[in-house]
PDB file of C-alpha atoms in Angstrom:
ATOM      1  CA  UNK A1014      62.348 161.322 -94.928  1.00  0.00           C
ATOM      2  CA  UNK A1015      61.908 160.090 -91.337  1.00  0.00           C
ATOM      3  CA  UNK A1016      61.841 156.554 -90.621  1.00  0.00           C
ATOM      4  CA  UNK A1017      58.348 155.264 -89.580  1.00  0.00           C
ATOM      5  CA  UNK A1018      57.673 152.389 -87.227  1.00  0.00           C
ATOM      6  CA  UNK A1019      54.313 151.845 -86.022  1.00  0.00           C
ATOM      7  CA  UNK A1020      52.907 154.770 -88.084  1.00  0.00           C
ATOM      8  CA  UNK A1021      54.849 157.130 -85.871  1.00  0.00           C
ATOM      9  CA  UNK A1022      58.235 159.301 -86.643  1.00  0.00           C
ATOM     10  CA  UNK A1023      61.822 157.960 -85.548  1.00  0.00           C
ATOM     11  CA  UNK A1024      63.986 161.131 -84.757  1.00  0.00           C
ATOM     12  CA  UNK A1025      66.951 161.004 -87.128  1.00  0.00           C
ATOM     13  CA  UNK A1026      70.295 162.624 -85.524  1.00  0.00           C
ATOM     14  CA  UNK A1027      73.109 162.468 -87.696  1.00  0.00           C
ATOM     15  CA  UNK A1028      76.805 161.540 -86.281  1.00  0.00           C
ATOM     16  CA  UNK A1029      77.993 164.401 -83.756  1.00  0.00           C
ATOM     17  CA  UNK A1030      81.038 166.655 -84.919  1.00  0.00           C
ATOM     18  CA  UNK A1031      84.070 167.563 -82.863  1.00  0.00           C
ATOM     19  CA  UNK A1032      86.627 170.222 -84.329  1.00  0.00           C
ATOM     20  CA  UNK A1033      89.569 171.341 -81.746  1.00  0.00           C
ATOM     21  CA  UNK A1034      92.843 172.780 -82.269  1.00  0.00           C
ATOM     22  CA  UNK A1035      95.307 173.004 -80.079  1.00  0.00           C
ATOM     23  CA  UNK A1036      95.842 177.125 -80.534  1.00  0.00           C
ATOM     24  CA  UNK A1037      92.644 179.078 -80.608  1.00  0.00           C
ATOM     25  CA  UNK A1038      91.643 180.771 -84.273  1.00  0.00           C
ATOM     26  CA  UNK A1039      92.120 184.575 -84.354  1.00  0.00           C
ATOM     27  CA  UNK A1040      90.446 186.539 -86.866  1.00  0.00           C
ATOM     28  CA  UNK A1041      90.787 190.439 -86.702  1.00  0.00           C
ATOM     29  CA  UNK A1042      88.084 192.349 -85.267  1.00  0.00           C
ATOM     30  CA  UNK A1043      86.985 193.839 -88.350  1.00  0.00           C
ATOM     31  CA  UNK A1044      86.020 190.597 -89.795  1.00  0.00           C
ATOM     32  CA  UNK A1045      83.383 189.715 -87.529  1.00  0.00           C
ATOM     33  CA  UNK A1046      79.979 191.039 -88.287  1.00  0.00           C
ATOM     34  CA  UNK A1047      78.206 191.320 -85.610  1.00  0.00           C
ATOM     35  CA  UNK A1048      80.096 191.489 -82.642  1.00  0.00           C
ATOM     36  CA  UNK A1049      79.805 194.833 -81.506  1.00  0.00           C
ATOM     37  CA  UNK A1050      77.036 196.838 -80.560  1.00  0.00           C
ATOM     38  CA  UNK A1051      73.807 197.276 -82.716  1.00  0.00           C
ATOM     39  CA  UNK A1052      73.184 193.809 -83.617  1.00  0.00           C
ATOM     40  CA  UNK A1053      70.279 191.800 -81.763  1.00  0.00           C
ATOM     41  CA  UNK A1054      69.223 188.266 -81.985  1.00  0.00           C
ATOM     42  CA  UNK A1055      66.603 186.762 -80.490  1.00  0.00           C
ATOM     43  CA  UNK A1056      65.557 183.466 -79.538  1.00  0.00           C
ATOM     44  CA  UNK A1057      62.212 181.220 -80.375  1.00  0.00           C
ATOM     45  CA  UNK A1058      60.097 179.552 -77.343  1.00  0.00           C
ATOM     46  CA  UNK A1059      61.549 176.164 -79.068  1.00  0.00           C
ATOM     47  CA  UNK A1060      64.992 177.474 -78.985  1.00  0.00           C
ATOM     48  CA  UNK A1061      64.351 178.447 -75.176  1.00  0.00           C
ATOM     49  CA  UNK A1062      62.945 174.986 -74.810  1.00  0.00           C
ATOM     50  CA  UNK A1063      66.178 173.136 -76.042  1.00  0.00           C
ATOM     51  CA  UNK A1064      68.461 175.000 -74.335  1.00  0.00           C
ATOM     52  CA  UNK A1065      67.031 174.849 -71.124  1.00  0.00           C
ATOM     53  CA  UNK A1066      66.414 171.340 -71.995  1.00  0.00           C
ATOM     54  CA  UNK A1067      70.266 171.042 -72.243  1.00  0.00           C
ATOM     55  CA  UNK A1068      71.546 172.324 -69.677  1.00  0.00           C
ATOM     56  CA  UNK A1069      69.226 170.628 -67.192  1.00  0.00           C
ATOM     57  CA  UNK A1070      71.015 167.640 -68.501  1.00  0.00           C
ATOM     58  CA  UNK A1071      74.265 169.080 -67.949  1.00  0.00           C
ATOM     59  CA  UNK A1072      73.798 169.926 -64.429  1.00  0.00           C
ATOM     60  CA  UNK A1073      71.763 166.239 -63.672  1.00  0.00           C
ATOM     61  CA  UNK A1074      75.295 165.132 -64.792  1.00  0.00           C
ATOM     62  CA  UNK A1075      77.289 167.700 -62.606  1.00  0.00           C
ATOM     63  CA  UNK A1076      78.380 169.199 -65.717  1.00  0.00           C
ATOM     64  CA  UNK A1077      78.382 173.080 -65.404  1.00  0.00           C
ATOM     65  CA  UNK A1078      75.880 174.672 -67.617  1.00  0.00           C
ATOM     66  CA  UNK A1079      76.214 176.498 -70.636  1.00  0.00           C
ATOM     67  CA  UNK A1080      75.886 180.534 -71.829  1.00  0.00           C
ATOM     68  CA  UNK A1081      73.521 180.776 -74.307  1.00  0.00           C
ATOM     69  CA  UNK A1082      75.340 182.739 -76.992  1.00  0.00           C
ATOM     70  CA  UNK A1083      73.517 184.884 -79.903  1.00  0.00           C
ATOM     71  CA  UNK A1084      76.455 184.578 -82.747  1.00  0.00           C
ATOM     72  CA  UNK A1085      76.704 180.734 -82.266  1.00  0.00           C
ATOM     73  CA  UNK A1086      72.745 180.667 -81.925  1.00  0.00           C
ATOM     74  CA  UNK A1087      72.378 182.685 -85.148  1.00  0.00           C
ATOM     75  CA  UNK A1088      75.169 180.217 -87.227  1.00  0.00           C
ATOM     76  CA  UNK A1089      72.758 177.381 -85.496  1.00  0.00           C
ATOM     77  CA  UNK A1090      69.563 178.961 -86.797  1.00  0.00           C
ATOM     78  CA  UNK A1091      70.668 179.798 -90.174  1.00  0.00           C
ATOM     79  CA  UNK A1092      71.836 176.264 -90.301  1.00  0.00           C
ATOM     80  CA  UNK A1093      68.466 174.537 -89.010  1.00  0.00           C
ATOM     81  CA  UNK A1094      66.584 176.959 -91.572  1.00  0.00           C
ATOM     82  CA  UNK A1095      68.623 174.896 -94.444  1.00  0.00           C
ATOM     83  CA  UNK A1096      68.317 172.083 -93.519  1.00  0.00           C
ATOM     84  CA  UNK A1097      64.293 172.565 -93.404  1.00  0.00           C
ATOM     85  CA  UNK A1098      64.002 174.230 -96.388  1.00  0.00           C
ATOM     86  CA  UNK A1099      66.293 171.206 -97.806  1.00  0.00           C
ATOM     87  CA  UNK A1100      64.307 168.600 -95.823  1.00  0.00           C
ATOM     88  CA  UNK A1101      68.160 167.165 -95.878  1.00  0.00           C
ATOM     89  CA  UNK A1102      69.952 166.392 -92.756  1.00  0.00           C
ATOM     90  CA  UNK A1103      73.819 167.245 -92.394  1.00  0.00           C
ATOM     91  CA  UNK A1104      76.415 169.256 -90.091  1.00  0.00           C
ATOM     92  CA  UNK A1105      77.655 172.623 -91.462  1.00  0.00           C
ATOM     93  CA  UNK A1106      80.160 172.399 -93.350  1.00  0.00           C
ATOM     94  CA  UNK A1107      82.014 175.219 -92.627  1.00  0.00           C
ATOM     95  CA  UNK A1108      81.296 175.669 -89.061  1.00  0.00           C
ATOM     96  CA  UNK A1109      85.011 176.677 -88.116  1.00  0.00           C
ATOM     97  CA  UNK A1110      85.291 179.611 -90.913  1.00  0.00           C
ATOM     98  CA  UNK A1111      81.312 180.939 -89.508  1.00  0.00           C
ATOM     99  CA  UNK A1112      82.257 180.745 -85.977  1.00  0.00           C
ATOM    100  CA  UNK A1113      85.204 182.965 -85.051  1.00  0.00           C
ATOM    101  CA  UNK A1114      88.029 183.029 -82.407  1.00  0.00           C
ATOM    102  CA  UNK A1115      86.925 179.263 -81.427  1.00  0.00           C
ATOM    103  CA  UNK A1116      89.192 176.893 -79.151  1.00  0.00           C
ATOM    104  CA  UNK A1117      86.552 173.692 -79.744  1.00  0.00           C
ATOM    105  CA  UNK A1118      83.817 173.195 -81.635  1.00  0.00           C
ATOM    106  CA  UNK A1119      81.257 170.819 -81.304  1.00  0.00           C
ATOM    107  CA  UNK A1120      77.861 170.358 -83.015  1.00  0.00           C
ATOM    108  CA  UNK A1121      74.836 168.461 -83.070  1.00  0.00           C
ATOM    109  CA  UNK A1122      71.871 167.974 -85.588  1.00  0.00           C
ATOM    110  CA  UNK A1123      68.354 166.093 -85.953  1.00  0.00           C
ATOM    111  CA  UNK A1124      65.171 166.127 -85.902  1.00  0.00           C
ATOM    112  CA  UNK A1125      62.312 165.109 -84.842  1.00  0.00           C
ATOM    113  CA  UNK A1126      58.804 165.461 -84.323  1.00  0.00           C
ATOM    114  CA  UNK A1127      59.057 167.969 -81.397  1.00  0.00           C
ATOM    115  CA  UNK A1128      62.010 169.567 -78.994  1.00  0.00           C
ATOM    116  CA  UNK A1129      61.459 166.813 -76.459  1.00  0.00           C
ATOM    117  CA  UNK A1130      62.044 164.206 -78.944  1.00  0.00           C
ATOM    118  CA  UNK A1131      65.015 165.329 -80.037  1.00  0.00           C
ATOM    119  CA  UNK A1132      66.435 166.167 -77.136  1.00  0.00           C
ATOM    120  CA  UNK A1133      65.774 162.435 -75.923  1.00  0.00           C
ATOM    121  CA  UNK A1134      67.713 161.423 -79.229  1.00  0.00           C
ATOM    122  CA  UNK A1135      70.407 163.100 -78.343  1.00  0.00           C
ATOM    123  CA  UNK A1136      70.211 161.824 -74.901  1.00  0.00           C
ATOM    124  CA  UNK A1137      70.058 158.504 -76.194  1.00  0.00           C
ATOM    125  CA  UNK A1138      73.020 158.744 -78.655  1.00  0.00           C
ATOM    126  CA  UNK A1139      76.308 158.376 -76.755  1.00  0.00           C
ATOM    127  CA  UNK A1140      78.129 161.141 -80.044  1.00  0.00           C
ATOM    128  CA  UNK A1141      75.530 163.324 -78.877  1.00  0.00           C
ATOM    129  CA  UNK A1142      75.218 162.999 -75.248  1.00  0.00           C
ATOM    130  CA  UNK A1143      79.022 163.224 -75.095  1.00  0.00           C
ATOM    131  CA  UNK A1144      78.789 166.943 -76.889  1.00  0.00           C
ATOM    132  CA  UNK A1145      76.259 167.834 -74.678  1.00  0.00           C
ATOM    133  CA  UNK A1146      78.350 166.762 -71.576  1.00  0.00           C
ATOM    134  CA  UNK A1147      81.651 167.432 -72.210  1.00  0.00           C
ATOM    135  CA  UNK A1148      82.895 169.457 -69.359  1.00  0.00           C
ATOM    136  CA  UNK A1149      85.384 171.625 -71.830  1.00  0.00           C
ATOM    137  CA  UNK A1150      82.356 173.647 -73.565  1.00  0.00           C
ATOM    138  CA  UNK A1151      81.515 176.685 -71.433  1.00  0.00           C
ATOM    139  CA  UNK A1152      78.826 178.393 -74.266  1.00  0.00           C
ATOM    140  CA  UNK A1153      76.313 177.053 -76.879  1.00  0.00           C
ATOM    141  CA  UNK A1154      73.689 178.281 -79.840  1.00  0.00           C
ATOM    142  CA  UNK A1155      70.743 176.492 -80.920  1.00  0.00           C
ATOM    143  CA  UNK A1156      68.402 176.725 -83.749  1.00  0.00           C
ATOM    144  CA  UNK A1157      65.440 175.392 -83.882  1.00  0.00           C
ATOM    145  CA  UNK A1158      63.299 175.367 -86.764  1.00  0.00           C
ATOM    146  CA  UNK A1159      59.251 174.239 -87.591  1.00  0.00           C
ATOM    147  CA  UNK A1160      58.703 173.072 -91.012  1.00  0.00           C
ATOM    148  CA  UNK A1161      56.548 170.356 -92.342  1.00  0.00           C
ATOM    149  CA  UNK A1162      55.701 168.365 -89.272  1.00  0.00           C
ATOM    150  CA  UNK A1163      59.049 168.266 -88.366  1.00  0.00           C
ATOM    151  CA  UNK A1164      61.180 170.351 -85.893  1.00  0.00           C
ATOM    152  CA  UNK A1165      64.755 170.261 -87.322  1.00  0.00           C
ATOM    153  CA  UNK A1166      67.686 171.286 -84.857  1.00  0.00           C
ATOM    154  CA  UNK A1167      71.281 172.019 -84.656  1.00  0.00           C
ATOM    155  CA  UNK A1168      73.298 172.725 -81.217  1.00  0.00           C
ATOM    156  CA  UNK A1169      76.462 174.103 -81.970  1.00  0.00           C
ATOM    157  CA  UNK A1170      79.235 173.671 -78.602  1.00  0.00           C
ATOM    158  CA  UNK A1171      81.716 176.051 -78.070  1.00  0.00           C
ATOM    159  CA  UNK A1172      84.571 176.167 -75.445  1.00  0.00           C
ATOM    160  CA  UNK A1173      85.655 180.167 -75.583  1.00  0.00           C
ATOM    161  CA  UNK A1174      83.742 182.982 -74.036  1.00  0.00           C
ATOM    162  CA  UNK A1175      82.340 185.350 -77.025  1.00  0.00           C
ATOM    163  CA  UNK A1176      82.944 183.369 -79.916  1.00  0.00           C
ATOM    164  CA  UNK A1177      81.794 185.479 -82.531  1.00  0.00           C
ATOM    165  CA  UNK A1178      80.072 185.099 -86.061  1.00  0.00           C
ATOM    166  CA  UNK A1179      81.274 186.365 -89.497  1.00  0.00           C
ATOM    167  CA  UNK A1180      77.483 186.246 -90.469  1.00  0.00           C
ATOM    168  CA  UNK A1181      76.222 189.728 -90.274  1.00  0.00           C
ATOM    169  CA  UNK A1182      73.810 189.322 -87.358  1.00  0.00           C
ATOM    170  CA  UNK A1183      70.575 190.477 -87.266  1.00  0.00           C
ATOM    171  CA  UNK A1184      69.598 194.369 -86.353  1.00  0.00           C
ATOM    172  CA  UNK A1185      67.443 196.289 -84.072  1.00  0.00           C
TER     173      UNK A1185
END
């Protein structure tokens, strides 16, 4: 449940994950649905919303901004789904076996009674505002999700260039 004060919601944002490794994951090709040809994804006005959101943050910092990146979007999505469906709030737990050929991972969830708000939580949580500035991520997926009142979110960080999925993505 979300905290109340005054009769109004409190975002809730749970402590910001950070996996790296020092050598990048390889998986072999065939074990990553999705990343050819024939698979589509596409993105919500919400999820539009937070990632532009984002990365005008980034670059009011002087931080580069971010690719927006389908397979990492989708593992995001699936991920904000549960956790509305669950009305629970937690990272994914296996974020580093659903996201393939990864160098860092980083990953934020909350939520909140719109984008905006959660976004400013974020903003407002040093974890959080650190994933969403660190100069080493170069793409990112987000999932946002409407579901009783709430809009529940997780931004997943990623520092390689076509990161991959072994979720089979969605078709045309």
């Amino acid at each position: 449940m979300a905290e109340r004060t005054g009769g109004s919601r409190m975002p809730r944002l749970l402590q910001p994950t950070v996996v790296a490794v020092t050598v990048a994951l390889f998986l072999g090709a065939g074990s990553i649905a999705g990343a050819g040809t024939g698979s589509c994804y596409s993105y919500s006005k919400k999820d539009r919303v937070l990632a532009q959101k984002t990365n005008r943050a980034r670059s009011n910092h002087g931080v580069a901004k971010l690719s927006l990146d389908p397979h990492i979007s989708y593992v995001a999505k699936r991920h904000s789904r549960w956790m509305a469906n669950k009305s629970t709030l937690a990272h994914t737990a296996s974020l580093g076996s659903l996201v393939t050929r990864w160098k860092a991972l980083g990953e934020n969830v909350g939520y909140a009674g719109s984008v905006s708000g959660v976004h400013k939580a974020y903003m407002n949580s040093a974890g959080h505002k650190a994933n969403i500035l660190k100069s080493g991520y170069r793409n990112f997926g987000v999932g946002v999700v409407k579901k009783g009142g709430r809009v529940w979110t997780t931004v997943v960080f990623e520092a390689r260039k076509n990161p991959g999925t072994t979720l089979k993505m969605p078709s045309c």
